[in-house]
PDB file of C-alpha atoms in Angstrom:
ATOM      1  CA  MET A 371       0.000   0.000   0.000  1.00 44.00           C
ATOM      2  CA  ALA A 372       1.387   3.393  -0.990  1.00 46.00           C
ATOM      3  CA  PRO A 373       2.088   5.977   1.711  1.00 52.00           C
ATOM      4  CA  THR A 374      -0.447   8.686   2.362  1.00 65.00           C
ATOM      5  CA  LEU A 375       1.022  11.570   0.409  1.00 76.00           C
ATOM      6  CA  GLY A 376       0.105  15.043   1.534  1.00 77.00           C
ATOM      7  CA  THR A 377      -2.975  16.191  -0.356  1.00 81.00           C
ATOM      8  CA  PHE A 378      -1.230  19.530  -0.897  1.00 84.00           C
ATOM      9  CA  LEU A 379       1.259  17.701  -3.158  1.00 87.00           C
ATOM     10  CA  GLN A 380      -1.444  17.032  -5.760  1.00 85.00           C
ATOM     11  CA  PRO A 381      -3.583  20.143  -6.218  1.00 86.00           C
ATOM     12  CA  GLU A 382      -6.835  19.905  -8.129  1.00 88.00           C
ATOM     13  CA  GLY A 383      -6.417  19.672 -11.887  1.00 87.00           C
ATOM     14  CA  PHE A 384      -3.489  17.248 -11.950  1.00 92.00           C
ATOM     15  CA  ASP A 385      -3.679  13.475 -12.404  1.00 90.00           C
ATOM     16  CA  ARG A 386      -1.426  10.474 -12.069  1.00 87.00           C
ATOM     17  CA  PRO A 387      -0.369   8.931 -15.402  1.00 86.00           C
ATOM     18  CA  ARG A 388      -2.142   5.645 -16.084  1.00 81.00           C
ATOM     19  CA  LEU A 389      -0.629   2.290 -17.069  1.00 75.00           C
ATOM     20  CA  ALA A 390      -0.863   3.020 -20.792  1.00 74.00           C
ATOM     21  CA  ALA A 391       1.183   6.174 -20.267  1.00 75.00           C
ATOM     22  CA  ALA A 392       3.827   4.317 -18.272  1.00 76.00           C
ATOM     23  CA  LEU A 393       4.266   1.860 -21.136  1.00 79.00           C
ATOM     24  CA  ARG A 394       5.624   4.729 -23.210  1.00 80.00           C
ATOM     25  CA  GLU A 395       8.694   4.679 -20.989  1.00 87.00           C
ATOM     26  CA  GLY A 396       9.756   1.624 -22.988  1.00 86.00           C
ATOM     27  CA  SER A 397      10.907   4.035 -25.681  1.00 89.00           C
ATOM     28  CA  ILE A 398      14.070   4.532 -23.594  1.00 90.00           C
ATOM     29  CA  VAL A 399      15.638   1.769 -25.727  1.00 90.00           C
ATOM     30  CA  GLY A 400      15.117   3.736 -28.929  1.00 91.00           C
ATOM     31  CA  GLU A 401      16.226   6.955 -27.240  1.00 91.00           C
ATOM     32  CA  ALA A 402      19.453   5.289 -26.139  1.00 91.00           C
ATOM     33  CA  GLY A 403      20.023   4.122 -29.706  1.00 93.00           C
ATOM     34  CA  ARG A 404      19.441   7.637 -31.034  1.00 90.00           C
ATOM     35  CA  HIS A 405      21.938   8.976 -28.547  1.00 93.00           C
ATOM     36  CA  LEU A 406      24.627   6.506 -29.598  1.00 92.00           C
ATOM     37  CA  ALA A 407      24.145   7.330 -33.289  1.00 93.00           C
ATOM     38  CA  TRP A 408      24.037  11.068 -32.583  1.00 90.00           C
ATOM     39  CA  ALA A 409      27.155  11.005 -30.409  1.00 88.00           C
ATOM     40  CA  ALA A 410      29.045   9.014 -33.039  1.00 90.00           C
ATOM     41  CA  GLY A 411      28.073  11.574 -35.668  1.00 88.00           C
ATOM     42  CA  GLU A 412      29.254  14.409 -33.441  1.00 85.00           C
ATOM     43  CA  ARG A 413      32.605  12.700 -32.908  1.00 83.00           C
ATOM     44  CA  ARG A 414      33.076  12.295 -36.664  1.00 83.00           C
ATOM     45  CA  ALA A 415      32.204  15.930 -37.262  1.00 83.00           C
ATOM     46  CA  ARG A 416      34.549  17.059 -34.525  1.00 77.00           C
ATOM     47  CA  ARG A 417      37.481  15.163 -36.049  1.00 77.00           C
ATOM     48  CA  THR A 418      36.978  17.046 -39.314  1.00 75.00           C
ATOM     49  CA  THR A 419      36.475  20.469 -37.706  1.00 67.00           C
ATOM     50  CA  PRO A 420      39.550  22.706 -37.418  1.00 64.00           C
ATOM     51  CA  TYR A 421      40.451  23.281 -33.786  1.00 54.00           C
ATOM     52  CA  VAL A 422      40.298  27.059 -34.150  1.00 46.00           C
ATOM     53  CA  VAL A 423      36.586  27.007 -35.004  1.00 46.00           C
ATOM     54  CA  ARG A 424      35.524  24.534 -32.342  1.00 50.00           C
ATOM     55  CA  ASP A 425      33.538  25.703 -29.357  1.00 52.00           C
ATOM     56  CA  LEU A 426      35.847  27.140 -26.738  1.00 52.00           C
ATOM     57  CA  VAL A 427      35.191  26.576 -23.051  1.00 50.00           C
ATOM     58  CA  ARG A 428      32.758  29.288 -22.083  1.00 59.00           C
ATOM     59  CA  GLY A 429      33.592  29.073 -18.403  1.00 52.00           C
ATOM     60  CA  GLU A 430      29.939  28.777 -17.401  1.00 72.00           C
ATOM     61  CA  PRO A 431      29.692  26.299 -14.513  1.00 93.00           C
ATOM     62  CA  VAL A 432      26.775  23.925 -15.011  1.00 97.00           C
ATOM     63  CA  VAL A 433      25.777  21.579 -12.178  1.00 98.00           C
ATOM     64  CA  LEU A 434      23.625  18.589 -13.156  1.00 98.00           C
ATOM     65  CA  VAL A 435      21.232  17.158 -10.557  1.00 98.00           C
ATOM     66  CA  PRO A 436      19.690  13.656 -10.920  1.00 98.00           C
ATOM     67  CA  GLY A 437      16.102  12.641 -10.339  1.00 96.00           C
ATOM     68  CA  PHE A 438      14.426  10.407  -7.771  1.00 94.00           C
ATOM     69  CA  LEU A 439      16.180   7.052  -7.212  1.00 93.00           C
ATOM     70  CA  ALA A 440      18.995   8.138  -9.555  1.00 95.00           C
ATOM     71  CA  GLY A 441      22.543   9.392  -9.082  1.00 96.00           C
ATOM     72  CA  ASP A 442      25.011  11.510 -11.005  1.00 97.00           C
ATOM     73  CA  ALA A 443      25.761   8.624 -13.385  1.00 96.00           C
ATOM     74  CA  SER A 444      22.258   9.005 -14.880  1.00 96.00           C
ATOM     75  CA  LEU A 445      23.292  12.388 -16.339  1.00 97.00           C
ATOM     76  CA  SER A 446      26.797  11.441 -17.459  1.00 96.00           C
ATOM     77  CA  LEU A 447      25.901  11.266 -21.162  1.00 96.00           C
ATOM     78  CA  MET A 448      24.255  14.667 -21.022  1.00 97.00           C
ATOM     79  CA  ALA A 449      27.259  16.084 -19.188  1.00 96.00           C
ATOM     80  CA  ARG A 450      29.573  14.742 -21.881  1.00 94.00           C
ATOM     81  CA  ALA A 451      27.459  16.304 -24.637  1.00 94.00           C
ATOM     82  CA  LEU A 452      27.384  19.675 -22.865  1.00 94.00           C
ATOM     83  CA  ARG A 453      31.141  19.604 -22.423  1.00 92.00           C
ATOM     84  CA  ARG A 454      31.515  19.085 -26.172  1.00 88.00           C
ATOM     85  CA  ARG A 455      29.629  22.362 -26.511  1.00 87.00           C
ATOM     86  CA  GLY A 456      32.063  24.201 -24.291  1.00 87.00           C
ATOM     87  CA  HIS A 457      30.312  24.046 -20.918  1.00 92.00           C
ATOM     88  CA  ARG A 458      32.110  23.220 -17.694  1.00 93.00           C
ATOM     89  CA  THR A 459      29.902  20.587 -16.082  1.00 97.00           C
ATOM     90  CA  TYR A 460      29.942  19.445 -12.485  1.00 97.00           C
ATOM     91  CA  ARG A 461      28.308  16.565 -10.671  1.00 97.00           C
ATOM     92  CA  SER A 462      25.910  17.217  -7.809  1.00 98.00           C
ATOM     93  CA  LEU A 463      27.643  14.558  -5.675  1.00 97.00           C
ATOM     94  CA  ILE A 464      24.262  12.884  -5.132  1.00 96.00           C
ATOM     95  CA  HIS A 465      24.912   9.156  -5.430  1.00 93.00           C
ATOM     96  CA  ALA A 466      21.254   8.167  -5.022  1.00 93.00           C
ATOM     97  CA  ASN A 467      18.421  10.671  -4.695  1.00 94.00           C
ATOM     98  CA  VAL A 468      16.448   8.730  -2.092  1.00 94.00           C
ATOM     99  CA  GLY A 469      16.746  10.809   1.057  1.00 92.00           C
ATOM    100  CA  CYS A 470      14.923  13.683   2.691  1.00 92.00           C
ATOM    101  CA  THR A 471      14.347  16.405   0.109  1.00 92.00           C
ATOM    102  CA  ARG A 472      15.315  19.197   2.478  1.00 92.00           C
ATOM    103  CA  ALA A 473      18.504  17.395   3.465  1.00 93.00           C
ATOM    104  CA  ALA A 474      19.307  16.871  -0.234  1.00 94.00           C
ATOM    105  CA  ALA A 475      18.724  20.579  -0.860  1.00 94.00           C
ATOM    106  CA  THR A 476      21.156  21.486   1.914  1.00 95.00           C
ATOM    107  CA  GLN A 477      23.766  19.116   0.488  1.00 96.00           C
ATOM    108  CA  LEU A 478      23.272  20.505  -3.008  1.00 97.00           C
ATOM    109  CA  GLU A 479      23.486  24.073  -1.715  1.00 97.00           C
ATOM    110  CA  ALA A 480      26.923  23.324  -0.258  1.00 97.00           C
ATOM    111  CA  ARG A 481      27.997  21.801  -3.579  1.00 98.00           C
ATOM    112  CA  LEU A 482      26.816  24.838  -5.550  1.00 97.00           C
ATOM    113  CA  GLU A 483      28.634  27.142  -3.182  1.00 97.00           C
ATOM    114  CA  SER A 484      31.837  25.137  -3.648  1.00 97.00           C
ATOM    115  CA  VAL A 485      31.596  25.264  -7.458  1.00 96.00           C
ATOM    116  CA  ALA A 486      30.685  28.964  -7.502  1.00 95.00           C
ATOM    117  CA  LEU A 487      33.628  29.874  -5.308  1.00 95.00           C
ATOM    118  CA  ARG A 488      35.993  27.730  -7.372  1.00 93.00           C
ATOM    119  CA  ARG A 489      34.901  29.278 -10.670  1.00 91.00           C
ATOM    120  CA  GLY A 490      34.355  32.798  -9.348  1.00 91.00           C
ATOM    121  CA  SER A 491      30.867  33.060 -10.812  1.00 91.00           C
ATOM    122  CA  ARG A 492      27.306  32.013 -10.214  1.00 94.00           C
ATOM    123  CA  VAL A 493      26.252  28.670 -11.692  1.00 96.00           C
ATOM    124  CA  GLN A 494      23.504  27.318 -13.881  1.00 97.00           C
ATOM    125  CA  VAL A 495      21.714  24.229 -12.617  1.00 98.00           C
ATOM    126  CA  VAL A 496      20.156  21.511 -14.775  1.00 98.00           C
ATOM    127  CA  GLY A 497      17.845  19.184 -12.864  1.00 98.00           C
ATOM    128  CA  HIS A 498      15.999  16.063 -13.996  1.00 98.00           C
ATOM    129  CA  SER A 499      12.641  15.358 -12.333  1.00 96.00           C
ATOM    130  CA  LEU A 500      13.152  15.696  -8.548  1.00 95.00           C
ATOM    131  CA  GLY A 501      16.533  17.255  -9.282  1.00 97.00           C
ATOM    132  CA  GLY A 502      14.776  20.102 -11.062  1.00 97.00           C
ATOM    133  CA  MET A 503      12.534  20.699  -8.072  1.00 95.00           C
ATOM    134  CA  LEU A 504      15.619  20.938  -5.851  1.00 96.00           C
ATOM    135  CA  ALA A 505      17.142  23.387  -8.330  1.00 97.00           C
ATOM    136  CA  ARG A 506      14.088  25.625  -8.333  1.00 97.00           C
ATOM    137  CA  ALA A 507      13.893  25.710  -4.548  1.00 95.00           C
ATOM    138  CA  LEU A 508      17.561  26.664  -4.284  1.00 96.00           C
ATOM    139  CA  ALA A 509      17.147  29.348  -6.945  1.00 96.00           C
ATOM    140  CA  VAL A 510      14.687  30.988  -4.558  1.00 95.00           C
ATOM    141  CA  ARG A 511      16.939  30.499  -1.544  1.00 94.00           C
ATOM    142  CA  ARG A 512      20.332  31.330  -3.057  1.00 95.00           C
ATOM    143  CA  PRO A 513      20.130  33.685  -6.055  1.00 95.00           C
ATOM    144  CA  ASP A 514      23.632  34.787  -5.075  1.00 94.00           C
ATOM    145  CA  LEU A 515      24.849  31.354  -6.217  1.00 95.00           C
ATOM    146  CA  ILE A 516      22.506  30.548  -9.116  1.00 96.00           C
ATOM    147  CA  SER A 517      22.039  32.522 -12.330  1.00 94.00           C
ATOM    148  CA  GLY A 518      19.651  30.163 -14.097  1.00 96.00           C
ATOM    149  CA  ILE A 519      17.947  26.782 -13.925  1.00 97.00           C
ATOM    150  CA  VAL A 520      16.776  24.232 -16.461  1.00 98.00           C
ATOM    151  CA  THR A 521      14.285  21.588 -15.326  1.00 98.00           C
ATOM    152  CA  MET A 522      13.435  18.386 -17.213  1.00 98.00           C
ATOM    153  CA  GLY A 523      10.198  16.603 -16.406  1.00 97.00           C
ATOM    154  CA  SER A 524      10.039  18.209 -12.959  1.00 97.00           C
ATOM    155  CA  PRO A 525       6.443  18.215 -11.582  1.00 96.00           C
ATOM    156  CA  MET A 526       6.842  21.365  -9.496  1.00 94.00           C
ATOM    157  CA  LEU A 527       3.149  22.227  -9.576  1.00 95.00           C
ATOM    158  CA  ALA A 528       2.061  18.807  -8.283  1.00 94.00           C
ATOM    159  CA  PRO A 529       4.854  16.515  -7.004  1.00 92.00           C
ATOM    160  CA  ALA A 530       2.413  13.718  -6.191  1.00 90.00           C
ATOM    161  CA  ALA A 531       0.960  13.625  -9.712  1.00 91.00           C
ATOM    162  CA  HIS A 532       3.120  10.636 -10.591  1.00 90.00           C
ATOM    163  CA  HIS A 533       2.593   7.033 -11.626  1.00 87.00           C
ATOM    164  CA  ALA A 534       1.618   4.514  -8.955  1.00 84.00           C
ATOM    165  CA  SER A 535       4.900   2.640  -9.443  1.00 83.00           C
ATOM    166  CA  LEU A 536       6.740   5.682  -8.125  1.00 84.00           C
ATOM    167  CA  SER A 537       4.458   5.784  -5.092  1.00 81.00           C
ATOM    168  CA  ARG A 538       5.339   2.165  -4.370  1.00 86.00           C
ATOM    169  CA  SER A 539       9.034   3.064  -4.486  1.00 89.00           C
ATOM    170  CA  VAL A 540       8.426   5.909  -2.050  1.00 88.00           C
ATOM    171  CA  ASP A 541       6.521   3.493   0.193  1.00 89.00           C
ATOM    172  CA  VAL A 542       9.497   1.120   0.297  1.00 91.00           C
ATOM    173  CA  LEU A 543      11.823   3.952   1.303  1.00 91.00           C
ATOM    174  CA  VAL A 544       9.479   5.124   4.059  1.00 90.00           C
ATOM    175  CA  ARG A 545       9.119   1.593   5.434  1.00 90.00           C
ATOM    176  CA  LEU A 546      12.879   1.108   5.456  1.00 92.00           C
ATOM    177  CA  SER A 547      13.301   4.458   7.184  1.00 91.00           C
ATOM    178  CA  ARG A 548      10.833   3.409   9.878  1.00 90.00           C
ATOM    179  CA  ALA A 549      12.818   0.192  10.280  1.00 94.00           C
ATOM    180  CA  GLY A 550      15.873   2.235  11.126  1.00 93.00           C
ATOM    181  CA  VAL A 551      17.728   2.466   7.813  1.00 94.00           C
ATOM    182  CA  PRO A 552      19.374   5.918   7.774  1.00 92.00           C
ATOM    183  CA  GLY A 553      19.462   8.418   4.917  1.00 90.00           C
ATOM    184  CA  LEU A 554      16.070   7.575   3.417  1.00 92.00           C
ATOM    185  CA  MET A 555      12.798   9.470   3.027  1.00 90.00           C
ATOM    186  CA  SER A 556      10.598   9.325   6.096  1.00 90.00           C
ATOM    187  CA  GLY A 557       6.859   9.768   6.443  1.00 89.00           C
ATOM    188  CA  ASP A 558       7.420  13.432   7.256  1.00 91.00           C
ATOM    189  CA  CYS A 559       9.205  13.824   3.911  1.00 89.00           C
ATOM    190  CA  VAL A 560       6.116  12.799   1.944  1.00 87.00           C
ATOM    191  CA  ALA A 561       3.207  14.018   4.047  1.00 88.00           C
ATOM    192  CA  GLY A 562       4.403  16.121   6.984  1.00 90.00           C
ATOM    193  CA  ASP A 563       5.911  19.494   7.642  1.00 91.00           C
ATOM    194  CA  CYS A 564       9.102  18.555   5.781  1.00 91.00           C
ATOM    195  CA  ALA A 565       7.122  17.839   2.600  1.00 90.00           C
ATOM    196  CA  ARG A 566       5.058  20.998   2.988  1.00 91.00           C
ATOM    197  CA  LEU A 567       8.085  23.230   3.485  1.00 91.00           C
ATOM    198  CA  SER A 568       9.869  21.700   0.484  1.00 89.00           C
ATOM    199  CA  PHE A 569       6.802  22.171  -1.715  1.00 89.00           C
ATOM    200  CA  GLU A 570       6.256  25.753  -0.595  1.00 90.00           C
ATOM    201  CA  GLU A 571       9.879  26.659  -1.260  1.00 88.00           C
ATOM    202  CA  SER A 572       9.783  25.112  -4.738  1.00 86.00           C
ATOM    203  CA  ARG A 573       6.686  27.193  -5.534  1.00 88.00           C
ATOM    204  CA  ALA A 574       7.887  30.513  -4.122  1.00 93.00           C
ATOM    205  CA  PRO A 575       8.355  33.376  -6.629  1.00 94.00           C
ATOM    206  CA  LEU A 576      11.763  33.476  -8.256  1.00 95.00           C
ATOM    207  CA  PRO A 577      13.969  36.510  -7.697  1.00 94.00           C
ATOM    208  CA  PRO A 578      14.200  39.083 -10.499  1.00 92.00           C
ATOM    209  CA  GLY A 579      16.669  38.219 -13.243  1.00 90.00           C
ATOM    210  CA  MET A 580      16.636  34.473 -12.610  1.00 95.00           C
ATOM    211  CA  SER A 581      16.605  32.599 -15.946  1.00 96.00           C
ATOM    212  CA  PHE A 582      14.314  29.568 -15.930  1.00 97.00           C
ATOM    213  CA  THR A 583      13.525  27.022 -18.640  1.00 98.00           C
ATOM    214  CA  ALA A 584      11.136  24.128 -18.002  1.00 98.00           C
ATOM    215  CA  ILE A 585      11.467  21.217 -20.435  1.00 98.00           C
ATOM    216  CA  TYR A 586       8.519  18.824 -20.568  1.00 98.00           C
ATOM    217  CA  SER A 587       7.101  16.038 -22.719  1.00 97.00           C
ATOM    218  CA  ARG A 588       3.507  15.045 -23.364  1.00 95.00           C
ATOM    219  CA  ARG A 589       4.872  11.499 -23.733  1.00 93.00           C
ATOM    220  CA  ASP A 590       5.994  11.506 -20.104  1.00 95.00           C
ATOM    221  CA  GLY A 591       4.756   8.263 -18.559  1.00 93.00           C
ATOM    222  CA  ILE A 592       5.891   8.947 -14.997  1.00 94.00           C
ATOM    223  CA  VAL A 593       4.534  12.391 -14.099  1.00 95.00           C
ATOM    224  CA  ASP A 594       1.700  14.588 -15.322  1.00 96.00           C
ATOM    225  CA  TRP A 595       3.410  16.784 -17.902  1.00 96.00           C
ATOM    226  CA  ARG A 596       1.127  19.694 -17.019  1.00 97.00           C
ATOM    227  CA  ALA A 597       2.714  19.814 -13.559  1.00 96.00           C
ATOM    228  CA  CYS A 598       6.089  20.459 -15.221  1.00 97.00           C
ATOM    229  CA  VAL A 599       5.037  23.710 -16.915  1.00 97.00           C
ATOM    230  CA  ASP A 600       5.862  26.347 -14.330  1.00 96.00           C
ATOM    231  CA  PRO A 601       4.196  29.689 -15.156  1.00 95.00           C
ATOM    232  CA  GLU A 602       7.437  31.516 -14.337  1.00 95.00           C
ATOM    233  CA  ALA A 603       9.459  29.486 -16.845  1.00 97.00           C
ATOM    234  CA  VAL A 604      10.064  29.500 -20.556  1.00 97.00           C
ATOM    235  CA  ALA A 605       8.339  26.210 -21.403  1.00 97.00           C
ATOM    236  CA  VAL A 606       9.999  23.986 -24.026  1.00 98.00           C
ATOM    237  CA  GLU A 607       8.318  20.811 -25.245  1.00 98.00           C
ATOM    238  CA  VAL A 608      10.326  17.794 -26.396  1.00 97.00           C
ATOM    239  CA  SER A 609       9.303  14.336 -27.546  1.00 94.00           C
ATOM    240  CA  ALA A 610      10.843  11.925 -25.069  1.00 95.00           C
ATOM    241  CA  SER A 611       9.994   9.578 -22.241  1.00 95.00           C
ATOM    242  CA  HIS A 612      10.484  10.756 -18.670  1.00 95.00           C
ATOM    243  CA  ILE A 613      13.613   8.679 -18.161  1.00 94.00           C
ATOM    244  CA  GLY A 614      14.808   9.330 -21.703  1.00 95.00           C
ATOM    245  CA  MET A 615      14.960  13.093 -21.227  1.00 96.00           C
ATOM    246  CA  SER A 616      18.436  12.618 -19.793  1.00 95.00           C
ATOM    247  CA  ILE A 617      19.797  10.945 -22.933  1.00 96.00           C
ATOM    248  CA  ASP A 618      17.570  11.747 -25.920  1.00 95.00           C
ATOM    249  CA  PRO A 619      19.473  14.034 -28.338  1.00 95.00           C
ATOM    250  CA  ARG A 620      16.470  16.322 -28.731  1.00 94.00           C
ATOM    251  CA  SER A 621      16.289  16.868 -24.981  1.00 96.00           C
ATOM    252  CA  ILE A 622      20.013  17.493 -24.739  1.00 96.00           C
ATOM    253  CA  GLU A 623      19.820  20.027 -27.564  1.00 96.00           C
ATOM    254  CA  ALA A 624      16.955  21.740 -25.738  1.00 97.00           C
ATOM    255  CA  VAL A 625      19.059  21.936 -22.572  1.00 97.00           C
ATOM    256  CA  ALA A 626      22.059  23.302 -24.478  1.00 95.00           C
ATOM    257  CA  SER A 627      19.873  25.920 -26.175  1.00 95.00           C
ATOM    258  CA  ALA A 628      18.392  26.940 -22.820  1.00 96.00           C
ATOM    259  CA  LEU A 629      21.832  27.360 -21.261  1.00 95.00           C
ATOM    260  CA  ALA A 630      22.944  29.493 -24.205  1.00 92.00           C
ATOM    261  CA  ARG A 631      19.788  31.595 -23.987  1.00 92.00           C
ATOM    262  CA  HIS A 632      20.326  32.133 -20.266  1.00 93.00           C
ATOM    263  CA  ALA A 633      23.893  33.257 -20.928  1.00 89.00           C
ATOM    264  CA  LEU A 634      22.734  35.735 -23.562  1.00 85.00           C
ATOM    265  CA  SER A 635      20.221  37.153 -21.106  1.00 81.00           C
ATOM    266  CA  GLY A 636      23.170  38.561 -19.195  1.00 61.00           C
ATOM    267  CA  ALA A 637      22.482  36.601 -16.026  1.00 44.00           C
ATOM    268  CA  ALA A 638      25.021  33.819 -16.501  1.00 41.00           C
ATOM    269  CA  VAL A 639      28.615  34.132 -15.381  1.00 43.00           C
ATOM    270  CA  ALA A 640      27.852  37.108 -13.169  1.00 46.00           C
ATOM    271  CA  PRO A 641      30.563  37.891 -10.630  1.00 47.00           C
ATOM    272  CA  LEU A 642      30.148  36.056  -7.361  1.00 53.00           C
ATOM    273  CA  SER A 643      29.625  38.285  -4.372  1.00 50.00           C
ATOM    274  CA  PRO A 644      32.676  38.201  -2.071  1.00 44.00           C
ATOM    275  CA  ASP A 645      30.441  37.358   0.884  1.00 49.00           C
ATOM    276  CA  ALA A 646      28.386  34.725  -0.973  1.00 45.00           C
ATOM    277  CA  SER A 647      29.574  31.999   1.347  1.00 40.00           C
ATOM    278  CA  ALA A 648      28.021  33.857   4.248  1.00 40.00           C
ATOM    279  CA  ALA A 649      24.657  34.263   2.548  1.00 40.00           C
ATOM    280  CA  GLY A 650      21.687  32.025   3.188  1.00 36.00           C
TER     281      GLY A 650
END
């Protein structure tokens, strides 16, 4: 039996994807194949491109944040593709996104601060699913560290509008937490004050000048795609499964375009405030 999720996590107007929708996630096989063919084509093109006209490192730190149940490895192919386009990418240092959301946000905040101080500039954050919700919450909390965010299939408007299989996974984590296994989501993380505070922070208005792109897919079989279209974001639709957004070439191109657009807006690579480490 799935845990009792806070009703506030699924506002009226949002639904859980049904079984037929979840079956679309099987397209991950084709998406992986497209990525392999696309990456091979890019490597061939790069070998024939004179070095002087290749993309130079733009010096824009980009931190990639994985989704629920996933770790940094799930975004390694996207990171590699972004590096080919001149971006400096960094891992979130989240090995498995299965713990308390607020604790994960605190850990990610420390990571962003470390990267920002190392590079001497604010960072852009790309988050998949739950990772995007963490990114949005931190953009509200620490605009001194973050210049822009890109979310992929992140149901910020209704976190509980997800497929029943995901609820069963949450239930397992909560049961293990109650049994004494540390570092996992507890009941408070999905229905109590912890869940409410996380949701409220991820829905708070963004500070002025914060660039925000929300990538979504109507083929998403895990979350209600409508919950991914934040009214404060530039919404970009792609054709990909929920899981496949991290590897499908069309999704990666959408992320790269969003990062470039954010940079052109003048927000990216802004000087880091000398007292940024003391902010918060």
